[in-house]
Amino acid sequence: MSARACDPERGAGTVLAIGLVAATIGLALLVAPSAAAAVARHRVAAAADAAAIAAAAVVAGFDTGLGDDPCAVAALVGARHGADIVACEIDGLTATVRAQFSTAAGVVRADATAGVAR
């Protein structure tokens, strides 16, 4: 038998590499849901902001090319962002909307207000 065949350290690097790969995959599986939730929160916030701005623009008299009803325009803009506008409130020249986005983990909501500062 050669000295190389009896070496107790033979293959230790392979075991270490497999352990590191497994640890990396495990960490990625733990972080992925948090990252997906953060992306969903940002998407719904962006949709709510855009919808509120569009509704406020209609209320202020700007021609958005999307119609004359501020809440309908908000719903259309929200839909284009992949979110549902579940509430729309117009108070003078200010529009407040609530958008929601469904994910595998549940529903994410965001509110946004746009219009004339008071």
Short mmCIF file of N, CA and C in Angstrom, two decimals:
data_model
loop_
_atom_site.label_atom_id
_atom_site.label_comp_id
_atom_site.label_asym_id
_atom_site.label_seq_id
_atom_site.Cartn_x
_atom_site.Cartn_y
_atom_site.Cartn_z
N MET A 1 0.83 -1.17 0.00
CA MET A 1 0.00 0.00 0.00
C MET A 1 0.88 1.24 0.00
N SER A 2 0.54 2.23 -0.77
CA SER A 2 1.35 3.44 -0.83
C SER A 2 0.98 4.37 0.31
N ALA A 3 1.84 5.32 0.59
CA ALA A 3 1.62 6.28 1.68
C ALA A 3 0.43 7.18 1.35
N ARG A 4 0.20 7.42 0.09
CA ARG A 4 -0.89 8.30 -0.32
C ARG A 4 -2.27 7.67 -0.05
N ALA A 5 -2.40 6.38 -0.23
CA ALA A 5 -3.67 5.69 -0.04
C ALA A 5 -4.08 5.64 1.43
N CYS A 6 -3.13 5.70 2.35
CA CYS A 6 -3.43 5.62 3.78
C CYS A 6 -3.56 6.98 4.43
N ASP A 7 -3.45 8.04 3.68
CA ASP A 7 -3.49 9.40 4.25
C ASP A 7 -4.89 9.68 4.81
N PRO A 8 -5.02 9.91 6.14
CA PRO A 8 -6.33 10.17 6.73
C PRO A 8 -6.93 11.51 6.33
N GLU A 9 -6.14 12.39 5.78
CA GLU A 9 -6.62 13.71 5.36
C GLU A 9 -7.16 13.70 3.93
N ARG A 10 -7.02 12.62 3.24
CA ARG A 10 -7.45 12.54 1.85
C ARG A 10 -8.97 12.73 1.75
N GLY A 11 -9.40 13.66 0.92
CA GLY A 11 -10.82 13.94 0.73
C GLY A 11 -11.39 14.97 1.68
N ALA A 12 -10.58 15.47 2.62
CA ALA A 12 -11.09 16.45 3.58
C ALA A 12 -11.49 17.76 2.89
N GLY A 13 -10.78 18.14 1.86
CA GLY A 13 -11.11 19.36 1.12
C GLY A 13 -12.46 19.25 0.43
N THR A 14 -12.76 18.07 -0.09
CA THR A 14 -14.05 17.84 -0.75
C THR A 14 -15.19 17.96 0.25
N VAL A 15 -15.00 17.38 1.43
CA VAL A 15 -16.04 17.46 2.46
C VAL A 15 -16.23 18.90 2.90
N LEU A 16 -15.14 19.64 3.05
CA LEU A 16 -15.23 21.05 3.42
C LEU A 16 -15.96 21.86 2.34
N ALA A 17 -15.64 21.62 1.10
CA ALA A 17 -16.29 22.34 0.00
C ALA A 17 -17.79 22.04 -0.04
N ILE A 18 -18.16 20.78 0.16
CA ILE A 18 -19.58 20.43 0.17
C ILE A 18 -20.30 21.11 1.33
N GLY A 19 -19.65 21.16 2.48
CA GLY A 19 -20.23 21.85 3.64
C GLY A 19 -20.43 23.33 3.39
N LEU A 20 -19.47 23.98 2.76
CA LEU A 20 -19.59 25.41 2.46
C LEU A 20 -20.71 25.67 1.45
N VAL A 21 -20.82 24.82 0.44
CA VAL A 21 -21.89 24.97 -0.54
C VAL A 21 -23.25 24.79 0.12
N ALA A 22 -23.36 23.79 0.99
CA ALA A 22 -24.63 23.56 1.69
C ALA A 22 -24.99 24.74 2.59
N ALA A 23 -24.00 25.30 3.28
CA ALA A 23 -24.25 26.46 4.14
C ALA A 23 -24.68 27.66 3.32
N THR A 24 -24.07 27.88 2.17
CA THR A 24 -24.43 29.00 1.30
C THR A 24 -25.85 28.84 0.77
N ILE A 25 -26.21 27.65 0.36
CA ILE A 25 -27.58 27.40 -0.13
C ILE A 25 -28.58 27.61 1.00
N GLY A 26 -28.27 27.12 2.19
CA GLY A 26 -29.16 27.32 3.33
C GLY A 26 -29.37 28.78 3.66
N LEU A 27 -28.28 29.56 3.62
CA LEU A 27 -28.40 30.99 3.88
C LEU A 27 -29.24 31.68 2.81
N ALA A 28 -29.06 31.29 1.57
CA ALA A 28 -29.85 31.89 0.48
C ALA A 28 -31.33 31.58 0.65
N LEU A 29 -31.63 30.36 1.08
CA LEU A 29 -33.03 29.99 1.30
C LEU A 29 -33.66 30.75 2.46
N LEU A 30 -32.86 31.16 3.43
CA LEU A 30 -33.37 31.95 4.54
C LEU A 30 -33.58 33.41 4.15
N VAL A 31 -32.71 33.94 3.29
CA VAL A 31 -32.77 35.36 2.93
C VAL A 31 -33.79 35.63 1.82
N ALA A 32 -34.04 34.67 0.95
CA ALA A 32 -34.92 34.89 -0.21
C ALA A 32 -36.32 35.38 0.16
N PRO A 33 -37.00 34.80 1.15
CA PRO A 33 -38.33 35.32 1.48
C PRO A 33 -38.31 36.77 1.98
N SER A 34 -37.29 37.12 2.74
CA SER A 34 -37.18 38.50 3.22
C SER A 34 -36.96 39.46 2.06
N ALA A 35 -36.13 39.06 1.12
CA ALA A 35 -35.88 39.90 -0.05
C ALA A 35 -37.14 40.04 -0.89
N ALA A 36 -37.88 38.96 -1.05
CA ALA A 36 -39.13 39.03 -1.82
C ALA A 36 -40.14 39.94 -1.15
N ALA A 37 -40.22 39.90 0.18
CA ALA A 37 -41.14 40.78 0.90
C ALA A 37 -40.74 42.24 0.74
N ALA A 38 -39.44 42.52 0.79
CA ALA A 38 -38.97 43.90 0.62
C ALA A 38 -39.29 44.41 -0.78
N VAL A 39 -39.11 43.57 -1.78
CA VAL A 39 -39.43 43.97 -3.16
C VAL A 39 -40.92 44.24 -3.29
N ALA A 40 -41.75 43.40 -2.69
CA ALA A 40 -43.20 43.60 -2.76
C ALA A 40 -43.61 44.90 -2.07
N ARG A 41 -42.99 45.20 -0.92
CA ARG A 41 -43.31 46.46 -0.23
C ARG A 41 -42.95 47.66 -1.09
N HIS A 42 -41.82 47.61 -1.76
CA HIS A 42 -41.41 48.73 -2.61
C HIS A 42 -42.30 48.84 -3.85
N ARG A 43 -42.69 47.71 -4.40
CA ARG A 43 -43.56 47.74 -5.58
C ARG A 43 -44.92 48.35 -5.25
N VAL A 44 -45.51 47.95 -4.13
CA VAL A 44 -46.83 48.47 -3.79
C VAL A 44 -46.73 49.94 -3.38
N ALA A 45 -45.64 50.33 -2.75
CA ALA A 45 -45.46 51.75 -2.40
C ALA A 45 -45.32 52.61 -3.65
N ALA A 46 -44.58 52.11 -4.63
CA ALA A 46 -44.43 52.84 -5.89
C ALA A 46 -45.76 52.94 -6.62
N ALA A 47 -46.54 51.87 -6.60
CA ALA A 47 -47.85 51.88 -7.25
C ALA A 47 -48.78 52.87 -6.56
N ALA A 48 -48.77 52.89 -5.23
CA ALA A 48 -49.63 53.83 -4.49
C ALA A 48 -49.21 55.27 -4.77
N ASP A 49 -47.91 55.53 -4.79
CA ASP A 49 -47.42 56.89 -5.08
C ASP A 49 -47.85 57.34 -6.48
N ALA A 50 -47.63 56.48 -7.46
CA ALA A 50 -47.98 56.85 -8.83
C ALA A 50 -49.48 57.05 -8.98
N ALA A 51 -50.27 56.21 -8.36
CA ALA A 51 -51.73 56.34 -8.46
C ALA A 51 -52.21 57.62 -7.79
N ALA A 52 -51.65 57.96 -6.63
CA ALA A 52 -52.05 59.18 -5.94
C ALA A 52 -51.67 60.41 -6.75
N ILE A 53 -50.48 60.39 -7.33
CA ILE A 53 -50.05 61.53 -8.15
C ILE A 53 -50.96 61.68 -9.37
N ALA A 54 -51.30 60.57 -10.01
CA ALA A 54 -52.18 60.63 -11.17
C ALA A 54 -53.56 61.15 -10.80
N ALA A 55 -54.10 60.69 -9.68
CA ALA A 55 -55.41 61.16 -9.24
C ALA A 55 -55.37 62.64 -8.90
N ALA A 56 -54.31 63.08 -8.22
CA ALA A 56 -54.18 64.49 -7.87
C ALA A 56 -54.03 65.36 -9.12
N ALA A 57 -53.35 64.83 -10.12
CA ALA A 57 -53.21 65.58 -11.37
C ALA A 57 -54.55 65.79 -12.04
N VAL A 58 -55.40 64.76 -12.02
CA VAL A 58 -56.74 64.88 -12.61
C VAL A 58 -57.56 65.90 -11.83
N VAL A 59 -57.49 65.84 -10.50
CA VAL A 59 -58.24 66.78 -9.66
C VAL A 59 -57.78 68.21 -9.92
N ALA A 60 -56.48 68.37 -10.15
CA ALA A 60 -55.93 69.72 -10.38
C ALA A 60 -56.23 70.23 -11.78
N GLY A 61 -56.80 69.39 -12.63
CA GLY A 61 -57.20 69.84 -13.96
C GLY A 61 -56.24 69.48 -15.07
N PHE A 62 -55.23 68.70 -14.79
CA PHE A 62 -54.31 68.27 -15.84
C PHE A 62 -54.94 67.17 -16.66
N ASP A 63 -54.64 67.19 -17.96
CA ASP A 63 -55.15 66.15 -18.85
C ASP A 63 -54.14 65.01 -18.86
N THR A 64 -54.45 63.93 -18.18
CA THR A 64 -53.54 62.78 -18.11
C THR A 64 -53.71 61.86 -19.30
N GLY A 65 -54.78 62.05 -20.04
CA GLY A 65 -55.06 61.16 -21.16
C GLY A 65 -55.66 59.83 -20.72
N LEU A 66 -55.99 59.73 -19.43
CA LEU A 66 -56.54 58.49 -18.89
C LEU A 66 -57.98 58.61 -18.44
N GLY A 67 -58.55 59.80 -18.56
CA GLY A 67 -59.94 60.00 -18.16
C GLY A 67 -60.09 61.16 -17.20
N ASP A 68 -61.36 61.42 -16.80
CA ASP A 68 -61.67 62.56 -15.94
C ASP A 68 -61.97 62.17 -14.50
N ASP A 69 -62.16 60.90 -14.22
CA ASP A 69 -62.46 60.44 -12.87
C ASP A 69 -61.15 60.12 -12.15
N PRO A 70 -60.81 60.89 -11.09
CA PRO A 70 -59.51 60.70 -10.45
C PRO A 70 -59.32 59.29 -9.88
N CYS A 71 -60.36 58.72 -9.31
CA CYS A 71 -60.22 57.38 -8.72
C CYS A 71 -60.09 56.31 -9.80
N ALA A 72 -60.77 56.51 -10.92
CA ALA A 72 -60.62 55.57 -12.03
C ALA A 72 -59.22 55.65 -12.61
N VAL A 73 -58.68 56.86 -12.70
CA VAL A 73 -57.31 57.03 -13.18
C VAL A 73 -56.33 56.37 -12.20
N ALA A 74 -56.57 56.55 -10.90
CA ALA A 74 -55.71 55.92 -9.89
C ALA A 74 -55.75 54.40 -10.03
N ALA A 75 -56.94 53.85 -10.24
CA ALA A 75 -57.06 52.40 -10.39
C ALA A 75 -56.33 51.91 -11.63
N LEU A 76 -56.41 52.67 -12.71
CA LEU A 76 -55.73 52.29 -13.94
C LEU A 76 -54.21 52.32 -13.76
N VAL A 77 -53.71 53.39 -13.15
CA VAL A 77 -52.26 53.50 -12.91
C VAL A 77 -51.79 52.41 -11.96
N GLY A 78 -52.56 52.14 -10.92
CA GLY A 78 -52.21 51.07 -9.99
C GLY A 78 -52.15 49.72 -10.68
N ALA A 79 -53.12 49.47 -11.55
CA ALA A 79 -53.14 48.20 -12.29
C ALA A 79 -51.93 48.07 -13.20
N ARG A 80 -51.52 49.17 -13.79
CA ARG A 80 -50.34 49.13 -14.66
C ARG A 80 -49.07 48.83 -13.86
N HIS A 81 -49.12 49.11 -12.57
CA HIS A 81 -48.00 48.77 -11.69
C HIS A 81 -48.17 47.40 -11.05
N GLY A 82 -49.25 46.71 -11.37
CA GLY A 82 -49.48 45.38 -10.85
C GLY A 82 -50.14 45.35 -9.48
N ALA A 83 -50.72 46.47 -9.06
CA ALA A 83 -51.37 46.54 -7.75
C ALA A 83 -52.84 46.86 -7.92
N ASP A 84 -53.60 46.52 -6.90
CA ASP A 84 -55.02 46.87 -6.86
C ASP A 84 -55.18 48.10 -5.98
N ILE A 85 -55.95 49.08 -6.45
CA ILE A 85 -56.28 50.25 -5.64
C ILE A 85 -57.57 49.90 -4.91
N VAL A 86 -57.48 49.75 -3.59
CA VAL A 86 -58.64 49.31 -2.81
C VAL A 86 -59.36 50.47 -2.14
N ALA A 87 -58.75 51.64 -2.11
CA ALA A 87 -59.42 52.82 -1.55
C ALA A 87 -58.88 54.06 -2.25
N CYS A 88 -59.78 54.99 -2.49
CA CYS A 88 -59.40 56.25 -3.12
C CYS A 88 -60.28 57.33 -2.52
N GLU A 89 -59.64 58.36 -2.00
CA GLU A 89 -60.39 59.44 -1.35
C GLU A 89 -59.88 60.78 -1.89
N ILE A 90 -60.81 61.62 -2.30
CA ILE A 90 -60.47 62.94 -2.82
C ILE A 90 -60.96 63.97 -1.82
N ASP A 91 -60.06 64.84 -1.40
CA ASP A 91 -60.39 65.91 -0.45
C ASP A 91 -59.84 67.21 -1.03
N GLY A 92 -60.71 67.94 -1.69
CA GLY A 92 -60.26 69.16 -2.34
C GLY A 92 -59.33 68.84 -3.49
N LEU A 93 -58.08 69.32 -3.41
CA LEU A 93 -57.09 69.05 -4.45
C LEU A 93 -56.10 67.96 -4.01
N THR A 94 -56.48 67.20 -3.01
CA THR A 94 -55.60 66.15 -2.49
C THR A 94 -56.24 64.78 -2.72
N ALA A 95 -55.43 63.84 -3.16
CA ALA A 95 -55.89 62.47 -3.38
C ALA A 95 -55.12 61.52 -2.47
N THR A 96 -55.84 60.63 -1.81
CA THR A 96 -55.22 59.60 -0.98
C THR A 96 -55.69 58.25 -1.49
N VAL A 97 -54.76 57.37 -1.74
CA VAL A 97 -55.10 56.04 -2.25
C VAL A 97 -54.44 54.97 -1.38
N ARG A 98 -55.05 53.80 -1.38
CA ARG A 98 -54.46 52.62 -0.73
C ARG A 98 -54.33 51.55 -1.81
N ALA A 99 -53.11 51.06 -1.96
CA ALA A 99 -52.84 50.02 -2.94
C ALA A 99 -52.49 48.73 -2.22
N GLN A 100 -52.79 47.62 -2.87
CA GLN A 100 -52.40 46.33 -2.30
C GLN A 100 -51.88 45.43 -3.39
N PHE A 101 -51.00 44.54 -2.97
CA PHE A 101 -50.34 43.63 -3.88
C PHE A 101 -50.31 42.26 -3.21
N SER A 102 -50.77 41.24 -3.90
CA SER A 102 -50.80 39.89 -3.33
C SER A 102 -49.50 39.15 -3.63
N THR A 103 -48.93 38.55 -2.60
CA THR A 103 -47.73 37.74 -2.75
C THR A 103 -48.02 36.34 -2.22
N ALA A 104 -47.07 35.46 -2.38
CA ALA A 104 -47.23 34.10 -1.85
C ALA A 104 -47.31 34.12 -0.33
N ALA A 105 -46.70 35.12 0.30
CA ALA A 105 -46.69 35.21 1.77
C ALA A 105 -47.90 35.97 2.30
N GLY A 106 -48.68 36.60 1.45
CA GLY A 106 -49.85 37.35 1.90
C GLY A 106 -50.04 38.62 1.09
N VAL A 107 -50.79 39.52 1.67
CA VAL A 107 -51.12 40.78 1.00
C VAL A 107 -50.28 41.90 1.60
N VAL A 108 -49.72 42.74 0.73
CA VAL A 108 -48.93 43.90 1.14
C VAL A 108 -49.71 45.14 0.74
N ARG A 109 -49.82 46.10 1.66
CA ARG A 109 -50.58 47.33 1.39
C ARG A 109 -49.71 48.55 1.61
N ALA A 110 -50.08 49.63 0.92
CA ALA A 110 -49.40 50.92 1.12
C ALA A 110 -50.38 52.04 0.83
N ASP A 111 -50.25 53.12 1.59
CA ASP A 111 -51.06 54.31 1.39
C ASP A 111 -50.18 55.42 0.83
N ALA A 112 -50.77 56.28 0.03
CA ALA A 112 -50.04 57.44 -0.50
C ALA A 112 -51.00 58.60 -0.66
N THR A 113 -50.49 59.78 -0.43
CA THR A 113 -51.26 61.01 -0.59
C THR A 113 -50.48 61.95 -1.48
N ALA A 114 -51.18 62.60 -2.40
CA ALA A 114 -50.57 63.58 -3.30
C ALA A 114 -51.54 64.72 -3.50
N GLY A 115 -51.00 65.87 -3.76
CA GLY A 115 -51.84 67.02 -4.02
C GLY A 115 -51.22 68.27 -3.48
N VAL A 116 -52.05 69.25 -3.24
CA VAL A 116 -51.60 70.55 -2.77
C VAL A 116 -51.24 70.46 -1.29
N ALA A 117 -50.09 70.96 -0.93
CA ALA A 117 -49.66 70.95 0.48
C ALA A 117 -50.50 71.94 1.26
N ARG A 118 -50.79 71.59 2.50
CA ARG A 118 -51.62 72.47 3.34
C ARG A 118 -50.78 73.15 4.36
#
